[in-house]
Short mmCIF file of C-alpha atoms in Angstrom, two decimals:
data_model
loop_
_atom_site.label_atom_id
_atom_site.label_comp_id
_atom_site.label_asym_id
_atom_site.label_seq_id
_atom_site.Cartn_x
_atom_site.Cartn_y
_atom_site.Cartn_z
CA MET P 1 20.23 -19.08 -5.79
CA ALA P 2 17.72 -16.48 -6.91
CA ARG P 3 18.42 -12.87 -5.98
CA GLU P 4 15.29 -11.76 -4.14
CA ALA P 5 13.61 -8.56 -3.07
CA VAL P 6 10.78 -8.40 -0.56
CA ALA P 7 7.57 -6.45 -1.24
CA PHE P 8 4.92 -5.35 1.22
CA PRO P 9 1.33 -4.49 0.25
CA GLY P 10 -0.68 -1.40 1.06
CA GLN P 11 -4.18 -1.38 2.48
CA GLY P 12 -5.95 -3.64 -0.01
CA VAL P 13 -5.27 -7.01 1.63
CA ASP P 14 -7.11 -10.24 2.44
CA PRO P 15 -8.72 -9.78 5.91
CA VAL P 16 -8.90 -13.55 6.47
CA ASP P 17 -5.19 -13.94 5.89
CA LEU P 18 -4.49 -10.87 8.03
CA ALA P 19 -6.28 -12.49 10.97
CA ARG P 20 -4.56 -15.83 10.35
CA ILE P 21 -1.08 -14.32 10.50
CA LEU P 22 -1.81 -12.31 13.64
CA ASP P 23 -3.25 -15.40 15.35
CA GLU P 24 -0.26 -17.54 14.39
CA HIS P 25 2.18 -14.95 15.75
CA ALA P 26 0.09 -13.96 18.77
CA ASP P 27 3.00 -14.36 21.21
CA GLU P 28 5.45 -12.17 19.32
CA GLU P 29 6.23 -8.67 20.55
CA PRO P 30 4.94 -6.72 17.50
CA VAL P 31 1.56 -8.45 17.77
CA ALA P 32 1.41 -7.80 21.51
CA ARG P 33 2.15 -4.14 20.78
CA LEU P 34 -0.63 -4.05 18.19
CA ARG P 35 -3.01 -5.67 20.67
CA ALA P 36 -2.28 -2.92 23.19
CA LEU P 37 -2.65 -0.22 20.56
CA LEU P 38 -6.03 -1.46 19.32
CA GLY P 39 -7.34 -2.56 22.71
CA GLY P 40 -7.89 -6.23 21.90
CA ASP P 41 -7.21 -9.09 19.52
CA ASP P 42 -10.49 -9.51 17.66
CA TRP P 43 -8.57 -9.57 14.39
CA ARG P 44 -11.61 -10.71 12.40
CA GLY P 45 -13.66 -7.82 13.70
CA LEU P 46 -11.24 -5.04 12.75
CA ASP P 47 -12.66 -2.04 10.92
CA LEU P 48 -10.37 -2.14 7.91
CA THR P 49 -12.05 0.93 6.42
CA ASP P 50 -10.40 2.99 9.18
CA THR P 51 -6.78 3.58 8.20
CA ARG P 52 -5.88 4.16 11.86
CA VAL P 53 -6.79 0.52 12.51
CA ALA P 54 -6.01 -1.17 9.20
CA GLN P 55 -2.55 0.20 8.58
CA PRO P 56 -0.94 -0.77 11.92
CA ALA P 57 -2.52 -4.23 11.65
CA ILE P 58 -1.32 -4.81 8.08
CA LEU P 59 2.17 -3.55 8.89
CA THR P 60 2.43 -5.87 11.89
CA ALA P 61 1.20 -8.91 9.95
CA GLY P 62 3.56 -8.30 7.04
CA LEU P 63 6.53 -7.76 9.31
CA VAL P 64 6.08 -10.90 11.41
CA ALA P 65 5.32 -13.02 8.33
CA ALA P 66 8.45 -11.88 6.52
CA GLY P 67 10.53 -12.12 9.67
CA SER P 68 9.64 -15.78 10.10
CA GLN P 69 9.84 -16.89 6.46
CA VAL P 70 12.48 -14.77 4.71
CA GLU P 71 16.21 -14.89 5.33
CA ALA P 72 17.03 -11.18 5.65
CA ALA P 73 20.69 -11.68 4.74
CA SER P 74 19.71 -12.94 1.28
CA VAL P 75 17.52 -9.96 0.36
CA GLU P 76 18.88 -7.51 -2.24
CA ALA P 77 16.20 -4.78 -1.97
CA VAL P 78 12.85 -3.94 -0.43
CA VAL P 79 9.77 -2.27 -1.87
CA GLY P 80 6.34 -1.31 -0.59
CA HIS P 81 3.04 -0.54 -2.28
CA SER P 82 1.91 2.79 -0.81
CA PHE P 83 2.22 2.67 3.00
CA GLY P 84 3.85 -0.75 2.61
CA GLU P 85 7.07 1.25 2.25
CA ILE P 86 7.03 1.70 6.04
CA THR P 87 6.86 -2.06 6.54
CA ALA P 88 9.68 -2.45 4.02
CA LEU P 89 11.86 0.00 5.95
CA ALA P 90 11.21 -1.87 9.19
CA PHE P 91 12.18 -5.17 7.57
CA ALA P 92 15.35 -3.50 6.21
CA GLY P 93 16.32 -2.31 9.68
CA ALA P 94 15.81 1.42 9.10
CA LEU P 95 12.91 1.46 11.58
CA GLU P 96 12.54 -0.39 14.85
CA PRO P 97 9.29 -2.41 14.90
CA ALA P 98 7.84 -0.19 17.66
CA GLY P 99 8.82 2.92 15.73
CA ALA P 100 7.30 1.57 12.54
CA ILE P 101 3.93 0.94 14.20
CA GLU P 102 3.96 4.43 15.72
CA LEU P 103 4.95 5.96 12.39
CA VAL P 104 2.17 4.26 10.43
CA ARG P 105 -0.25 5.30 13.17
CA THR P 106 0.97 8.90 12.82
CA ARG P 107 0.53 8.70 9.05
CA ALA P 108 -3.01 7.43 9.45
CA GLU P 109 -3.90 10.12 12.02
CA LEU P 110 -2.50 12.94 9.88
CA CYS P 111 -4.30 11.71 6.78
CA HIS P 112 -7.54 11.10 8.68
CA ALA P 113 -7.43 14.72 9.86
CA GLU P 114 -7.04 15.89 6.26
CA HIS P 115 -9.94 13.62 5.27
CA GLU P 116 -12.17 15.19 7.93
CA ARG P 117 -11.29 18.69 6.70
CA ARG P 118 -11.96 17.76 3.07
CA PRO P 119 -13.58 14.35 2.59
CA GLY P 120 -11.97 12.32 -0.15
CA ARG P 121 -12.47 9.00 -1.90
CA MET P 122 -10.39 6.55 -3.89
CA ILE P 123 -11.94 4.55 -6.74
CA VAL P 124 -10.55 1.72 -8.83
CA VAL P 125 -11.26 1.83 -12.56
CA MET P 126 -10.59 -1.14 -14.84
CA ARG P 127 -11.06 -1.94 -18.53
CA LEU P 128 -10.49 1.56 -19.88
CA ASP P 129 -7.63 2.67 -22.11
CA ASP P 130 -5.59 5.69 -21.02
CA VAL P 131 -7.35 8.19 -23.27
CA THR P 132 -10.84 7.11 -22.20
CA LEU P 133 -9.80 7.14 -18.54
CA GLU P 134 -8.58 10.71 -18.94
CA TRP P 135 -11.91 11.61 -20.60
CA VAL P 136 -13.77 10.14 -17.61
CA ARG P 137 -11.56 12.00 -15.14
CA ARG P 138 -11.96 15.38 -16.84
CA ARG P 139 -15.68 14.89 -17.35
CA ALA P 140 -16.12 14.17 -13.64
CA ILE P 141 -14.23 17.35 -12.71
CA ALA P 142 -16.35 19.36 -15.15
CA GLU P 143 -19.57 17.98 -13.67
CA ALA P 144 -18.76 17.96 -9.95
CA GLY P 145 -15.83 20.33 -9.58
CA GLY P 146 -13.11 19.53 -7.09
CA SER P 147 -10.03 17.43 -7.65
CA LEU P 148 -9.56 13.93 -9.05
CA GLU P 149 -6.11 12.60 -9.90
CA VAL P 150 -4.47 9.35 -10.89
CA ALA P 151 -3.33 7.86 -7.57
CA VAL P 152 -2.18 4.36 -8.47
CA VAL P 153 -1.22 2.72 -11.75
CA ASN P 154 -0.99 -1.00 -11.05
CA GLY P 155 -0.70 -1.95 -14.71
CA PRO P 156 -2.54 -1.66 -18.02
CA GLY P 157 -6.24 -1.25 -17.41
CA GLN P 158 -6.06 -1.07 -13.62
CA VAL P 159 -5.89 2.45 -12.21
CA VAL P 160 -6.99 4.12 -8.99
CA LEU P 161 -8.28 7.69 -9.01
CA SER P 162 -8.30 9.80 -5.85
CA GLY P 163 -9.96 13.08 -4.98
CA ASP P 164 -13.08 14.76 -3.68
CA GLU P 165 -15.97 12.45 -2.86
CA ALA P 166 -18.47 14.02 -5.27
CA THR P 167 -15.95 14.06 -8.10
CA ALA P 168 -15.05 10.42 -7.49
CA ALA P 169 -18.74 9.47 -7.53
CA ALA P 170 -19.19 11.27 -10.86
CA ALA P 171 -16.24 9.34 -12.28
CA VAL P 172 -17.71 6.01 -11.16
CA ALA P 173 -20.96 6.86 -12.94
CA ALA P 174 -19.19 7.98 -16.11
CA ALA P 175 -16.93 4.91 -16.24
CA THR P 176 -19.82 2.53 -15.55
CA ALA P 177 -21.78 4.08 -18.41
CA LEU P 178 -18.88 3.07 -20.67
CA ASP P 179 -19.11 -0.55 -19.46
CA ALA P 180 -15.93 -0.24 -17.41
CA VAL P 181 -15.52 -1.69 -13.93
CA ALA P 182 -15.48 1.19 -11.43
CA ARG P 183 -16.05 1.12 -7.68
CA PRO P 184 -15.05 3.00 -4.53
CA LEU P 185 -12.33 1.54 -2.33
CA ALA P 186 -13.05 0.92 1.33
CA ILE P 187 -10.48 3.49 2.42
CA GLY P 188 -11.30 6.76 4.11
CA GLY P 189 -9.28 9.48 2.44
CA ALA P 190 -7.86 10.59 -0.90
CA TYR P 191 -4.39 9.07 -0.64
CA HIS P 192 -1.80 9.90 -3.30
CA SER P 193 -3.59 13.09 -4.27
CA PRO P 194 -3.33 16.84 -3.63
CA LEU P 195 -5.98 16.52 -0.90
CA LEU P 196 -3.25 15.22 1.43
CA ALA P 197 -0.73 17.97 0.74
CA GLY P 198 -1.40 19.47 4.15
CA ALA P 199 0.03 16.38 5.86
CA VAL P 200 3.30 16.20 3.91
CA ASP P 201 5.53 18.39 6.09
CA ALA P 202 4.43 16.86 9.39
CA PHE P 203 4.76 13.33 8.08
CA THR P 204 8.18 13.96 6.55
CA GLU P 205 9.36 15.23 9.94
CA ALA P 206 7.86 12.18 11.67
CA VAL P 207 9.69 9.83 9.28
CA ALA P 208 12.99 11.62 9.85
CA GLU P 209 12.58 11.35 13.62
CA ALA P 210 11.57 7.67 13.50
CA LEU P 211 14.38 6.42 11.27
CA ALA P 212 17.00 4.49 13.24
CA GLY P 213 19.46 4.66 10.34
CA PRO P 214 19.72 3.89 6.63
CA PRO P 215 18.06 0.72 5.31
CA ARG P 216 20.27 -2.37 5.31
CA VAL P 217 19.35 -2.86 1.63
CA PRO P 218 17.98 -0.24 -0.78
CA LEU P 219 14.33 0.80 -0.78
CA VAL P 220 12.97 1.23 -4.29
CA SER P 221 10.41 4.06 -4.18
CA CYS P 222 6.97 3.12 -5.49
CA THR P 223 6.31 6.72 -6.55
CA THR P 224 9.62 7.91 -8.07
CA GLN P 225 11.33 4.52 -8.66
CA ASP P 226 14.47 6.00 -7.08
CA VAL P 227 16.80 3.59 -5.28
CA LEU P 228 16.99 5.02 -1.75
CA THR P 229 19.78 4.38 0.73
CA ASP P 230 20.09 7.74 2.49
CA VAL P 231 17.91 8.66 5.48
CA ASP P 232 17.17 12.18 4.24
CA ALA P 233 16.13 10.89 0.83
CA VAL P 234 13.93 8.23 2.46
CA ALA P 235 12.13 10.79 4.64
CA ALA P 236 11.55 13.18 1.73
CA SER P 237 10.31 10.39 -0.53
CA LEU P 238 7.81 8.98 1.99
CA GLY P 239 6.47 12.46 2.70
CA ARG P 240 5.92 13.29 -0.96
CA ALA P 241 4.35 9.88 -1.53
CA LEU P 242 1.23 11.08 0.27
CA VAL P 243 0.54 13.19 -2.83
CA LEU P 244 2.46 11.51 -5.67
CA PRO P 245 0.94 8.51 -7.51
CA VAL P 246 2.10 4.93 -7.07
CA ARG P 247 3.42 3.54 -10.36
CA TRP P 248 3.70 -0.14 -9.58
CA GLU P 249 4.62 -1.56 -12.97
CA ALA P 250 7.43 0.99 -13.32
CA THR P 251 8.57 0.14 -9.80
CA MET P 252 8.81 -3.56 -10.69
CA ALA P 253 10.98 -2.63 -13.67
CA ALA P 254 13.24 -0.59 -11.38
CA VAL P 255 13.62 -3.55 -9.01
CA ALA P 256 14.45 -5.85 -11.92
CA ALA P 257 17.10 -3.37 -13.09
CA LEU P 258 18.98 -4.03 -9.83
CA GLY P 259 19.56 -7.61 -10.95
CA VAL P 260 16.80 -9.06 -8.77
CA ASP P 261 15.39 -12.32 -10.13
CA ARG P 262 12.33 -12.70 -7.92
CA ILE P 263 10.19 -10.71 -5.50
CA VAL P 264 8.62 -12.15 -2.36
CA ASP P 265 5.12 -10.89 -1.58
CA ALA P 266 5.22 -10.85 2.22
CA GLY P 267 1.47 -10.38 2.54
CA PRO P 268 -0.92 -10.52 4.25
CA GLY P 269 -2.69 -12.01 1.27
CA ARG P 270 -1.42 -12.29 -2.28
CA THR P 271 -2.33 -8.89 -3.69
CA LEU P 272 1.09 -8.24 -5.20
CA VAL P 273 1.38 -11.77 -6.60
CA ASN P 274 -1.97 -11.25 -8.30
CA LEU P 275 -0.89 -7.91 -9.77
CA ALA P 276 2.21 -9.59 -11.18
CA ARG P 277 0.02 -11.98 -13.20
CA HIS P 278 -1.19 -9.03 -15.26
CA THR P 279 2.21 -7.31 -15.53
CA PRO P 280 4.81 -10.09 -15.49
CA THR P 281 7.88 -7.84 -15.33
CA ILE P 282 9.54 -10.03 -12.71
CA ALA P 283 8.78 -13.37 -11.04
CA PHE P 284 6.88 -13.36 -7.74
CA ARG P 285 6.32 -15.83 -4.93
CA GLY P 286 3.87 -15.31 -2.08
CA LEU P 287 4.29 -16.20 1.58
CA SER P 288 0.51 -16.48 2.09
CA PRO P 289 -1.21 -19.61 0.80
CA GLU P 290 -3.72 -19.34 -2.01
CA ARG P 291 -7.28 -19.47 -0.73
CA PRO P 292 -9.59 -21.88 -2.55
CA ARG P 293 -12.13 -20.17 -4.76
CA ARG P 294 -15.76 -20.44 -3.78
CA ARG P 295 -17.86 -22.64 -6.00
CA SER P 296 -20.74 -20.82 -7.63
#
């Protein structure tokens, strides 16, 4: 039998699959709690650009999907991409489902407040080598001022930059001029950047208060790649993760080093399965079905 870990995505998920999962599990308590929180169950009409809406919905969908399709006793470790770490902790028993939803809501509120004080933007940049990407980043800072940092490294040639809105826009223009693929993400806020430093202390405290105990299996940090089993270390890591970059390929290597043979992408969607195709460090399987491609 394969030794498995379970992985939970961040905000970039398939909205169709998100709605499907929530509809299929409509009678379960976490979905009922989400319905009360958001004031309805129009899952297809959710504003997924608003982290205060998207993150509780994605957490709930991932948790109920994994809960119904993964045997928890067989899981060796858990991992989350960005805020997916909160879902991972709930699956591992360190957070009660109600506490997890409240915690991700708190995270979104704190970060939204920082975004209102200093508007930020995340952009994905593909098809640039590391040196050219750094040239684009520094050129954008020189032109527009402000801050722009590497926020997510998903693998070779796929990086997310995060910082001030004007600086991010300058980087998109500079990267596009070099025939790279560069576009803003539909996320309000400069996650995994210094612009969210003001939320770190409050969020760390919120994590510490929400934790019901240590995770049943280790959480592998997506920012430091540390193997976390202690509640204090978990709280500190999640707080710092608001500012530190996600290094996904390195995280997959850290999971593999635990002797894990395969990772389950709990969804919603198959974002993490798709990332694994470009950086095949470890085998993946997805709980969400593949959607047929549209014919051109």
